PDB file of C-alpha atoms in Angstrom:
ATOM      1  CA  MET Z   1      77.391 157.479  52.982  1.00  0.00           C
ATOM      2  CA  LEU Z   2      80.308 154.931  51.472  1.00  0.00           C
ATOM      3  CA  LYS Z   3      81.050 154.354  55.236  1.00  0.00           C
ATOM      4  CA  ASN Z   4      77.521 153.379  56.192  1.00  0.00           C
ATOM      5  CA  LYS Z   5      76.995 151.577  52.457  1.00  0.00           C
ATOM      6  CA  ALA Z   6      80.150 149.250  53.893  1.00  0.00           C
ATOM      7  CA  HIS Z   7      78.993 149.019  57.166  1.00  0.00           C
ATOM      8  CA  SER Z   8      75.590 147.874  55.587  1.00  0.00           C
ATOM      9  CA  SER Z   9      77.370 145.317  53.187  1.00  0.00           C
ATOM     10  CA  LYS Z  10      79.593 144.246  56.171  1.00  0.00           C
ATOM     11  CA  ARG Z  11      76.988 143.675  58.722  1.00  0.00           C
ATOM     12  CA  ASP Z  12      74.357 141.967  55.760  1.00  0.00           C
ATOM     13  CA  ARG Z  13      77.267 139.164  54.802  1.00  0.00           C
ATOM     14  CA  LEU Z  14      77.353 138.773  58.729  1.00  0.00           C
ATOM     15  CA  ALA Z  15      74.015 138.187  58.651  1.00  0.00           C
ATOM     16  CA  VAL Z  16      74.142 135.955  56.154  1.00  0.00           C
ATOM     17  CA  THR Z  17      77.078 133.813  57.501  1.00  0.00           C
ATOM     18  CA  ALA Z  18      75.100 133.356  60.508  1.00  0.00           C
ATOM     19  CA  VAL Z  19      72.109 131.817  58.739  1.00  0.00           C
ATOM     20  CA  ALA Z  20      73.866 129.408  56.790  1.00  0.00           C
ATOM     21  CA  LEU Z  21      75.795 128.191  59.976  1.00  0.00           C
ATOM     22  CA  GLN Z  22      72.781 127.533  61.895  1.00  0.00           C
ATOM     23  CA  ASP Z  23      71.323 125.796  58.979  1.00  0.00           C
ATOM     24  CA  HIS Z  24      74.184 123.828  58.555  1.00  0.00           C
ATOM     25  CA  ILE Z  25      74.635 123.240  62.228  1.00  0.00           C
ATOM     26  CA  LEU Z  26      70.696 121.813  62.234  1.00  0.00           C
ATOM     27  CA  ARG Z  27      70.037 120.360  58.881  1.00  0.00           C
ATOM     28  CA  ASP Z  28      72.952 119.027  57.370  1.00  0.00           C
ATOM     29  CA  PHE Z  29      75.561 118.447  60.025  1.00  0.00           C
ATOM     30  CA  GLU Z  30      75.956 114.668  61.261  1.00  0.00           C
ATOM     31  CA  LEU Z  31      77.993 113.500  64.336  1.00  0.00           C
ATOM     32  CA  GLN Z  32      78.822 110.331  62.471  1.00  0.00           C
ATOM     33  CA  ASN Z  33      80.940 112.657  59.835  1.00  0.00           C
ATOM     34  CA  LEU Z  34      82.909 114.927  61.716  1.00  0.00           C
ATOM     35  CA  SER Z  35      85.809 114.821  59.443  1.00  0.00           C
ATOM     36  CA  VAL Z  36      86.406 117.742  56.615  1.00  0.00           C
ATOM     37  CA  ALA Z  37      88.737 116.189  54.816  1.00  0.00           C
ATOM     38  CA  ASP Z  38      86.625 114.476  52.303  1.00  0.00           C
ATOM     39  CA  HIS Z  39      86.316 117.503  49.645  1.00  0.00           C
ATOM     40  CA  SER Z  40      83.153 115.353  47.954  1.00  0.00           C
ATOM     41  CA  ARG Z  41      81.394 116.101  51.435  1.00  0.00           C
ATOM     42  CA  THR Z  42      82.518 120.388  51.651  1.00  0.00           C
ATOM     43  CA  LYS Z  43      79.665 122.705  51.930  1.00  0.00           C
ATOM     44  CA  VAL Z  44      79.569 125.784  49.745  1.00  0.00           C
ATOM     45  CA  LEU Z  45      77.673 128.575  51.385  1.00  0.00           C
ATOM     46  CA  LEU Z  46      76.230 130.835  48.809  1.00  0.00           C
ATOM     47  CA  SER Z  47      75.256 134.645  49.221  1.00  0.00           C
ATOM     48  CA  CYS Z  48      71.621 134.037  49.351  1.00  0.00           C
ATOM     49  CA  SER Z  49      72.159 132.346  52.315  1.00  0.00           C
ATOM     50  CA  HIS Z  50      72.049 128.415  50.956  1.00  0.00           C
ATOM     51  CA  VAL Z  51      74.194 125.763  51.519  1.00  0.00           C
ATOM     52  CA  PHE Z  52      75.087 122.922  49.477  1.00  0.00           C
ATOM     53  CA  HIS Z  53      77.821 120.269  48.589  1.00  0.00           C
ATOM     54  CA  ARG Z  54      80.530 121.786  46.316  1.00  0.00           C
ATOM     55  CA  ALA Z  55      80.587 118.494  44.114  1.00  0.00           C
ATOM     56  CA  CYS Z  56      76.394 118.919  44.028  1.00  0.00           C
ATOM     57  CA  LEU Z  57      76.447 122.249  43.230  1.00  0.00           C
ATOM     58  CA  GLN Z  58      78.657 121.709  40.514  1.00  0.00           C
ATOM     59  CA  ALA Z  59      77.132 119.143  39.040  1.00  0.00           C
ATOM     60  CA  PHE Z  60      73.886 120.995  39.349  1.00  0.00           C
ATOM     61  CA  GLU Z  61      75.133 123.986  37.466  1.00  0.00           C
ATOM     62  CA  GLU Z  62      76.837 121.210  34.432  1.00  0.00           C
ATOM     63  CA  PHE Z  63      73.471 120.052  34.301  1.00  0.00           C
ATOM     64  CA  THR Z  64      71.381 122.947  33.819  1.00  0.00           C
ATOM     65  CA  ASN Z  65      74.421 125.037  32.093  1.00  0.00           C
ATOM     66  CA  LYS Z  66      73.771 128.387  34.205  1.00  0.00           C
ATOM     67  CA  LYS Z  67      74.425 129.717  37.363  1.00  0.00           C
ATOM     68  CA  THR Z  68      71.552 130.070  39.418  1.00  0.00           C
ATOM     69  CA  CYS Z  69      70.930 129.316  43.223  1.00  0.00           C
ATOM     70  CA  PRO Z  70      68.745 125.665  43.085  1.00  0.00           C
ATOM     71  CA  LEU Z  71      66.346 127.010  45.218  1.00  0.00           C
ATOM     72  CA  CYS Z  72      65.974 130.352  45.314  1.00  0.00           C
ATOM     73  CA  ARG Z  73      67.258 130.909  41.892  1.00  0.00           C
ATOM     74  CA  LYS Z  74      69.170 133.986  42.121  1.00  0.00           C
ATOM     75  CA  ASN Z  75      71.362 134.172  39.227  1.00  0.00           C
ATOM     76  CA  GLN Z  76      75.304 135.781  39.591  1.00  0.00           C
ATOM     77  CA  TYR Z  77      75.496 134.405  43.479  1.00  0.00           C
ATOM     78  CA  GLN Z  78      78.839 134.429  45.279  1.00  0.00           C
ATOM     79  CA  THR Z  79      80.155 131.025  46.926  1.00  0.00           C
ATOM     80  CA  ARG Z  80      82.385 130.588  49.941  1.00  0.00           C
ATOM     81  CA  VAL Z  81      83.506 127.395  51.122  1.00  0.00           C
ATOM     82  CA  ILE Z  82      82.771 126.710  55.038  1.00  0.00           C
ATOM     83  CA  HIS Z  83      84.798 124.572  57.165  1.00  0.00           C
ATOM     84  CA  ASP Z  84      84.130 126.126  60.507  1.00  0.00           C
ATOM     85  CA  GLY Z  85      80.381 124.585  61.231  1.00  0.00           C
ATOM     86  CA  ALA Z  86      82.370 121.260  62.189  1.00  0.00           C
ATOM     87  CA  GLN Z  87      85.313 122.920  64.598  1.00  0.00           C
ATOM     88  CA  LEU Z  88      82.906 125.168  65.829  1.00  0.00           C
ATOM     89  CA  PHE Z  89      81.371 122.261  66.944  1.00  0.00           C
ATOM     90  CA  ARG Z  90      84.128 120.231  68.029  1.00  0.00           C
ATOM     91  CA  THR Z  91      85.247 123.474  70.410  1.00  0.00           C
ATOM     92  CA  LYS Z  92      81.375 123.697  71.541  1.00  0.00           C
ATOM     93  CA  CYS Z  93      81.283 120.234  72.775  1.00  0.00           C
ATOM     94  CA  ALA Z  94      85.339 120.240  74.112  1.00  0.00           C
ATOM     95  CA  THR Z  95      84.040 123.274  75.892  1.00  0.00           C
ATOM     96  CA  ARG Z  96      80.919 121.336  77.308  1.00  0.00           C
ATOM     97  CA  ILE Z  97      83.266 118.104  78.217  1.00  0.00           C
ATOM     98  CA  GLN Z  98      86.131 120.167  79.756  1.00  0.00           C
ATOM     99  CA  ALA Z  99      83.090 121.786  81.597  1.00  0.00           C
ATOM    100  CA  CYS Z 100      81.870 118.839  83.025  1.00  0.00           C
ATOM    101  CA  TRP Z 101      85.135 117.567  84.039  1.00  0.00           C
ATOM    102  CA  ARG Z 102      86.229 120.520  85.687  1.00  0.00           C
ATOM    103  CA  GLY Z 103      83.038 120.317  87.758  1.00  0.00           C
ATOM    104  CA  HIS Z 104      83.272 116.811  88.752  1.00  0.00           C
ATOM    105  CA  MET Z 105      86.883 117.405  90.177  1.00  0.00           C
ATOM    106  CA  VAL Z 106      86.225 120.415  91.843  1.00  0.00           C
ATOM    107  CA  ARG Z 107      83.065 118.970  93.809  1.00  0.00           C
ATOM    108  CA  ARG Z 108      85.399 115.713  93.912  1.00  0.00           C
ATOM    109  CA  TRP Z 109      87.935 118.110  95.805  1.00  0.00           C
ATOM    110  CA  TYR Z 110      85.125 119.727  98.215  1.00  0.00           C
ATOM    111  CA  ARG Z 111      83.768 116.289  99.036  1.00  0.00           C
ATOM    112  CA  ASP Z 112      87.320 115.299 100.364  1.00  0.00           C
ATOM    113  CA  LEU Z 113      88.195 118.540 101.555  1.00  0.00           C
ATOM    114  CA  ARG Z 114      84.943 118.466 103.726  1.00  0.00           C
ATOM    115  CA  LYS Z 115      85.438 115.161 104.886  1.00  0.00           C
ATOM    116  CA  THR Z 116      89.035 116.231 106.785  1.00  0.00           C
ATOM    117  CA  LEU Z 117      88.312 119.825 107.735  1.00  0.00           C
ATOM    118  CA  PRO Z 118      85.861 120.399 110.235  1.00  0.00           C
ATOM    119  CA  PRO Z 119      83.514 122.913 109.790  1.00  0.00           C
ATOM    120  CA  THR Z 120      83.905 126.363 112.286  1.00  0.00           C
ATOM    121  CA  ASP Z 121      79.887 126.484 113.019  1.00  0.00           C
ATOM    122  CA  ALA Z 122      79.219 124.786 116.168  1.00  0.00           C
ATOM    123  CA  LYS Z 123      76.248 122.419 114.903  1.00  0.00           C
ATOM    124  CA  LEU Z 124      78.128 121.349 111.585  1.00  0.00           C
ATOM    125  CA  ARG Z 125      81.402 120.575 113.756  1.00  0.00           C
ATOM    126  CA  ARG Z 126      79.295 118.389 115.785  1.00  0.00           C
ATOM    127  CA  ASN Z 127      77.540 115.945 113.461  1.00  0.00           C
ATOM    128  CA  PHE Z 128      81.213 116.168 111.559  1.00  0.00           C
ATOM    129  CA  PHE Z 129      82.799 114.430 114.570  1.00  0.00           C
ATOM    130  CA  GLU Z 130      79.628 112.494 115.475  1.00  0.00           C
ATOM    131  CA  GLU Z 131      80.597 110.987 111.878  1.00  0.00           C
ATOM    132  CA  LYS Z 132      83.925 110.237 112.262  1.00  0.00           C
ATOM    133  CA  PHE Z 133      83.252 109.011 115.692  1.00  0.00           C
ATOM    134  CA  THR Z 134      80.576 106.679 114.434  1.00  0.00           C
ATOM    135  CA  GLU Z 135      82.973 105.576 111.185  1.00  0.00           C
ATOM    136  CA  ILE Z 136      85.954 104.846 113.536  1.00  0.00           C
ATOM    137  CA  SER Z 137      83.253 102.687 115.929  1.00  0.00           C
ATOM    138  CA  HIS Z 138      82.025 100.659 112.818  1.00  0.00           C
ATOM    139  CA  ARG Z 139      85.508 100.015 111.355  1.00  0.00           C
ATOM    140  CA  ILE Z 140      86.539  98.954 115.219  1.00  0.00           C
ATOM    141  CA  LEU Z 141      83.703  96.436 115.297  1.00  0.00           C
ATOM    142  CA  CYS Z 142      84.298  95.174 111.705  1.00  0.00           C
ATOM    143  CA  SER Z 143      87.867  94.227 112.726  1.00  0.00           C
ATOM    144  CA  PHE Z 144      86.554  92.014 115.908  1.00  0.00           C
ATOM    145  CA  HIS Z 145      86.312  88.322 114.711  1.00  0.00           C
ATOM    146  CA  THR Z 146      82.421  87.363 116.414  1.00  0.00           C
ATOM    147  CA  ASP Z 147      82.617  83.775 115.769  1.00  0.00           C
ATOM    148  CA  VAL Z 148      80.795  82.974 118.971  1.00  0.00           C
ATOM    149  CA  GLU Z 149      80.967  79.463 118.313  1.00  0.00           C
ATOM    150  CA  GLU Z 150      84.956  79.449 118.496  1.00  0.00           C
ATOM    151  CA  LEU Z 151      84.803  81.470 121.781  1.00  0.00           C
ATOM    152  CA  PHE Z 152      82.470  79.038 123.535  1.00  0.00           C
ATOM    153  CA  ALA Z 153      85.202  76.357 121.995  1.00  0.00           C
ATOM    154  CA  GLU Z 154      87.890  78.472 123.877  1.00  0.00           C
ATOM    155  CA  ILE Z 155      85.757  78.641 127.128  1.00  0.00           C
ATOM    156  CA  ASP Z 156      85.318  74.972 127.103  1.00  0.00           C
ATOM    157  CA  ARG Z 157      88.967  74.300 126.021  1.00  0.00           C
ATOM    158  CA  CYS Z 158      89.716  76.719 129.344  1.00  0.00           C
ATOM    159  CA  LEU Z 159      86.998  74.794 131.897  1.00  0.00           C
ATOM    160  CA  ALA Z 160      89.100  71.398 130.757  1.00  0.00           C
ATOM    161  CA  ILE Z 161      92.267  72.601 131.573  1.00  0.00           C
ATOM    162  CA  ASN Z 162      91.300  74.087 135.081  1.00  0.00           C
ATOM    163  CA  ARG Z 163      89.810  70.623 135.974  1.00  0.00           C
ATOM    164  CA  SER Z 164      92.358  68.807 135.068  1.00  0.00           C
ATOM    165  CA  VAL Z 165      94.964  70.864 137.313  1.00  0.00           C
ATOM    166  CA  LEU Z 166      92.458  70.753 140.231  1.00  0.00           C
ATOM    167  CA  GLN Z 167      92.532  66.737 140.087  1.00  0.00           C
ATOM    168  CA  GLN Z 168      96.049  67.071 139.879  1.00  0.00           C
ATOM    169  CA  LEU Z 169      96.003  69.025 143.278  1.00  0.00           C
ATOM    170  CA  GLU Z 170      93.506  66.773 144.875  1.00  0.00           C
ATOM    171  CA  GLY Z 171      95.108  63.845 143.986  1.00  0.00           C
ATOM    172  CA  GLN Z 172      98.510  65.144 145.293  1.00  0.00           C
ATOM    173  CA  CYS Z 173      96.443  67.023 148.546  1.00  0.00           C
ATOM    174  CA  GLY Z 174      93.301  64.968 148.782  1.00  0.00           C
ATOM    175  CA  ARG Z 175      94.956  62.114 150.225  1.00  0.00           C
ATOM    176  CA  GLU Z 176      95.620  62.136 153.806  1.00  0.00           C
ATOM    177  CA  LEU Z 177      99.386  60.913 155.254  1.00  0.00           C
ATOM    178  CA  THR Z 178      99.502  58.653 157.884  1.00  0.00           C
ATOM    179  CA  ASP Z 179     101.437  58.026 160.783  1.00  0.00           C
ATOM    180  CA  ASP Z 180     104.483  56.672 159.016  1.00  0.00           C
ATOM    181  CA  ASP Z 181     104.440  59.184 156.520  1.00  0.00           C
ATOM    182  CA  TRP Z 182     104.724  62.010 158.935  1.00  0.00           C
ATOM    183  CA  GLN Z 183     107.529  60.251 160.717  1.00  0.00           C
ATOM    184  CA  LYS Z 184     109.639  60.088 157.527  1.00  0.00           C
ATOM    185  CA  ILE Z 185     108.682  64.007 156.942  1.00  0.00           C
ATOM    186  CA  HIS Z 186     109.677  64.501 160.567  1.00  0.00           C
ATOM    187  CA  MET Z 187     113.161  62.983 159.879  1.00  0.00           C
ATOM    188  CA  GLN Z 188     113.792  64.887 156.857  1.00  0.00           C
ATOM    189  CA  ALA Z 189     113.334  68.305 158.498  1.00  0.00           C
ATOM    190  CA  LEU Z 190     115.662  67.054 161.448  1.00  0.00           C
ATOM    191  CA  HIS Z 191     118.252  66.293 158.899  1.00  0.00           C
ATOM    192  CA  ARG Z 192     117.886  69.929 157.389  1.00  0.00           C
ATOM    193  CA  GLU Z 193     118.487  71.013 160.836  1.00  0.00           C
ATOM    194  CA  ALA Z 194     116.316  74.480 159.981  1.00  0.00           C
ATOM    195  CA  CYS Z 195     116.519  76.839 163.043  1.00  0.00           C
ATOM    196  CA  GLU Z 196     114.288  79.379 162.320  1.00  0.00           C
ATOM    197  CA  CYS Z 197     111.281  80.130 160.848  1.00  0.00           C
ATOM    198  CA  PRO Z 198     111.574  81.251 157.183  1.00  0.00           C
ATOM    199  CA  ILE Z 199     108.625  84.087 157.433  1.00  0.00           C
ATOM    200  CA  CYS Z 200     109.571  85.917 160.691  1.00  0.00           C
ATOM    201  CA  LEU Z 201     113.167  84.539 160.937  1.00  0.00           C
ATOM    202  CA  THR Z 202     112.798  83.934 164.942  1.00  0.00           C
ATOM    203  CA  PRO Z 203     113.975  80.452 166.287  1.00  0.00           C
ATOM    204  CA  LEU Z 204     111.806  77.453 166.503  1.00  0.00           C
ATOM    205  CA  SER Z 205     110.603  76.027 169.859  1.00  0.00           C
ATOM    206  CA  GLY Z 206     110.666  72.709 168.609  1.00  0.00           C
ATOM    207  CA  ASN Z 207     114.481  72.669 167.781  1.00  0.00           C
ATOM    208  CA  SER Z 208     116.817  71.695 170.696  1.00  0.00           C
ATOM    209  CA  SER Z 209     120.141  73.679 169.148  1.00  0.00           C
ATOM    210  CA  CYS Z 210     118.050  76.553 168.333  1.00  0.00           C
ATOM    211  CA  GLN Z 211     116.776  76.974 171.781  1.00  0.00           C
ATOM    212  CA  ARG Z 212     120.475  76.491 172.945  1.00  0.00           C
ATOM    213  CA  GLU Z 213     121.572  79.465 170.812  1.00  0.00           C
ATOM    214  CA  ALA Z 214     118.959  81.686 172.038  1.00  0.00           C
ATOM    215  CA  SER Z 215     119.672  81.218 175.595  1.00  0.00           C
ATOM    216  CA  GLY Z 216     123.356  81.870 175.037  1.00  0.00           C
ATOM    217  CA  THR Z 217     122.629  85.500 173.525  1.00  0.00           C
ATOM    218  CA  GLY Z 218     120.571  85.508 176.782  1.00  0.00           C
ATOM    219  CA  GLY Z 219     117.208  86.337 174.684  1.00  0.00           C
ATOM    220  CA  SER Z 220     114.010  84.828 175.825  1.00  0.00           C
ATOM    221  CA  GLN Z 221     111.902  84.084 173.034  1.00  0.00           C
ATOM    222  CA  PRO Z 222     107.884  83.249 173.767  1.00  0.00           C
ATOM    223  CA  SER Z 223     107.250  79.742 173.021  1.00  0.00           C
ATOM    224  CA  ARG Z 224     104.934  79.398 170.057  1.00  0.00           C
ATOM    225  CA  GLU Z 225     103.254  76.002 168.305  1.00  0.00           C
ATOM    226  CA  THR Z 226     105.501  74.610 165.231  1.00  0.00           C
ATOM    227  CA  VAL Z 227     103.946  73.434 162.356  1.00  0.00           C
ATOM    228  CA  LEU Z 228     105.355  70.550 160.123  1.00  0.00           C
ATOM    229  CA  LEU Z 229     104.005  70.574 156.709  1.00  0.00           C
ATOM    230  CA  SER Z 230     104.227  67.654 154.147  1.00  0.00           C
ATOM    231  CA  CYS Z 231     107.553  69.073 152.398  1.00  0.00           C
ATOM    232  CA  SER Z 232     109.132  68.943 155.166  1.00  0.00           C
ATOM    233  CA  HIS Z 233     109.571  72.599 156.091  1.00  0.00           C
ATOM    234  CA  THR Z 234     108.895  74.065 159.615  1.00  0.00           C
ATOM    235  CA  PHE Z 235     106.924  77.168 160.408  1.00  0.00           C
ATOM    236  CA  HIS Z 236     105.305  78.927 163.433  1.00  0.00           C
ATOM    237  CA  HIS Z 237     101.899  77.822 162.978  1.00  0.00           C
ATOM    238  CA  GLU Z 238     100.867  81.819 163.846  1.00  0.00           C
ATOM    239  CA  CYS Z 239     102.959  83.168 160.849  1.00  0.00           C
ATOM    240  CA  LEU Z 240     101.910  80.123 158.662  1.00  0.00           C
ATOM    241  CA  LEU Z 241      98.224  80.953 159.446  1.00  0.00           C
ATOM    242  CA  ALA Z 242      98.718  84.757 159.187  1.00  0.00           C
ATOM    243  CA  LEU Z 243     100.447  84.315 155.594  1.00  0.00           C
ATOM    244  CA  GLU Z 244      97.588  81.985 154.173  1.00  0.00           C
ATOM    245  CA  GLU Z 245      95.142  84.328 155.228  1.00  0.00           C
ATOM    246  CA  PHE Z 246      97.085  87.267 153.619  1.00  0.00           C
ATOM    247  CA  SER Z 247      97.371  85.087 150.178  1.00  0.00           C
ATOM    248  CA  TRP Z 248      94.344  83.435 149.887  1.00  0.00           C
ATOM    249  CA  GLY Z 249      92.080  84.275 152.303  1.00  0.00           C
ATOM    250  CA  HIS Z 250      89.926  81.354 153.946  1.00  0.00           C
ATOM    251  CA  SER Z 251      88.001  80.240 150.708  1.00  0.00           C
ATOM    252  CA  SER Z 252      91.100  78.544 149.053  1.00  0.00           C
ATOM    253  CA  PRO Z 253      90.950  74.780 149.482  1.00  0.00           C
ATOM    254  CA  PHE Z 254      94.851  74.493 148.810  1.00  0.00           C
ATOM    255  CA  HIS Z 255      97.669  76.559 150.002  1.00  0.00           C
ATOM    256  CA  VAL Z 256     101.447  76.790 148.636  1.00  0.00           C
ATOM    257  CA  CYS Z 257     104.805  76.345 150.778  1.00  0.00           C
ATOM    258  CA  PRO Z 258     106.510  79.471 151.028  1.00  0.00           C
ATOM    259  CA  VAL Z 259     109.931  78.085 150.349  1.00  0.00           C
ATOM    260  CA  CYS Z 260     109.267  75.111 147.792  1.00  0.00           C
ATOM    261  CA  ARG Z 261     105.690  76.408 146.434  1.00  0.00           C
ATOM    262  CA  SER Z 262     104.283  73.151 146.638  1.00  0.00           C
ATOM    263  CA  CYS Z 263     101.081  72.064 147.875  1.00  0.00           C
ATOM    264  CA  TYR Z 264     100.941  71.019 151.280  1.00  0.00           C
ATOM    265  CA  GLN Z 265      99.114  69.132 154.697  1.00  0.00           C
ATOM    266  CA  LYS Z 266     100.662  70.667 157.729  1.00  0.00           C
ATOM    267  CA  LYS Z 267     101.120  69.206 161.264  1.00  0.00           C
ATOM    268  CA  ILE Z 268     101.693  70.465 164.398  1.00  0.00           C
ATOM    269  CA  LEU Z 269     104.444  69.142 166.343  1.00  0.00           C
ATOM    270  CA  GLU Z 270     104.393  68.473 170.095  1.00  0.00           C
ATOM    271  CA  ARG Z 271     106.375  70.460 172.510  1.00  0.00           C
TER     272      ARG Z 271
END
């Protein structure tokens, strides 16, 4: 019997405390006044489950000169100072903030993980690599300098340089040499005393010393035409034609000497 009575009394006190705490949170608690250090705003829970400020309750008791609840007029009530309402609300708010922050961090971690780790499913894996390839292609395109006007200006500069080079070549190679010029060039070739063709390394037919050397060794070389270039170098005509065709083809207007690399005009020497 005593156990049932004690259990019932404990349950009643718990119910009264819960009701008073709910009334405190819903009616009296304000977010802009979370401090519990102000004793003038300290709340008191009565055994009749009503809540008042302690200072207000003491003033009411002094004014009425009796100890009764201002609402239900219950006499000889018991009081209990409560500070756990604000602490409970702070804990609840902190729990919600922490839960939101943990959820945000987990979602961020999962989003970063999906960007770096390809999925195992074939379709999702294909979409993953397509997005990666699209992102890389976009970065490459953005890194290029696509100024069309500057590109056209660079092309114009290159064309101007090529035109100037061609004009210089035409000035050097376009002028026809006279017989006197060829005579001077021939004299320079004779002073050089070139005995062999620089291409095939066989004796030239127009040089008497080379012919004497070839006859002294007992060899008989077929007679081939000798060509004189404007740079005073001499070659077999067949060898020079083969080199021109091999190097540039028939479409090139200018050729360079195999020895001195200068543009030339050529003349076949008489035997």
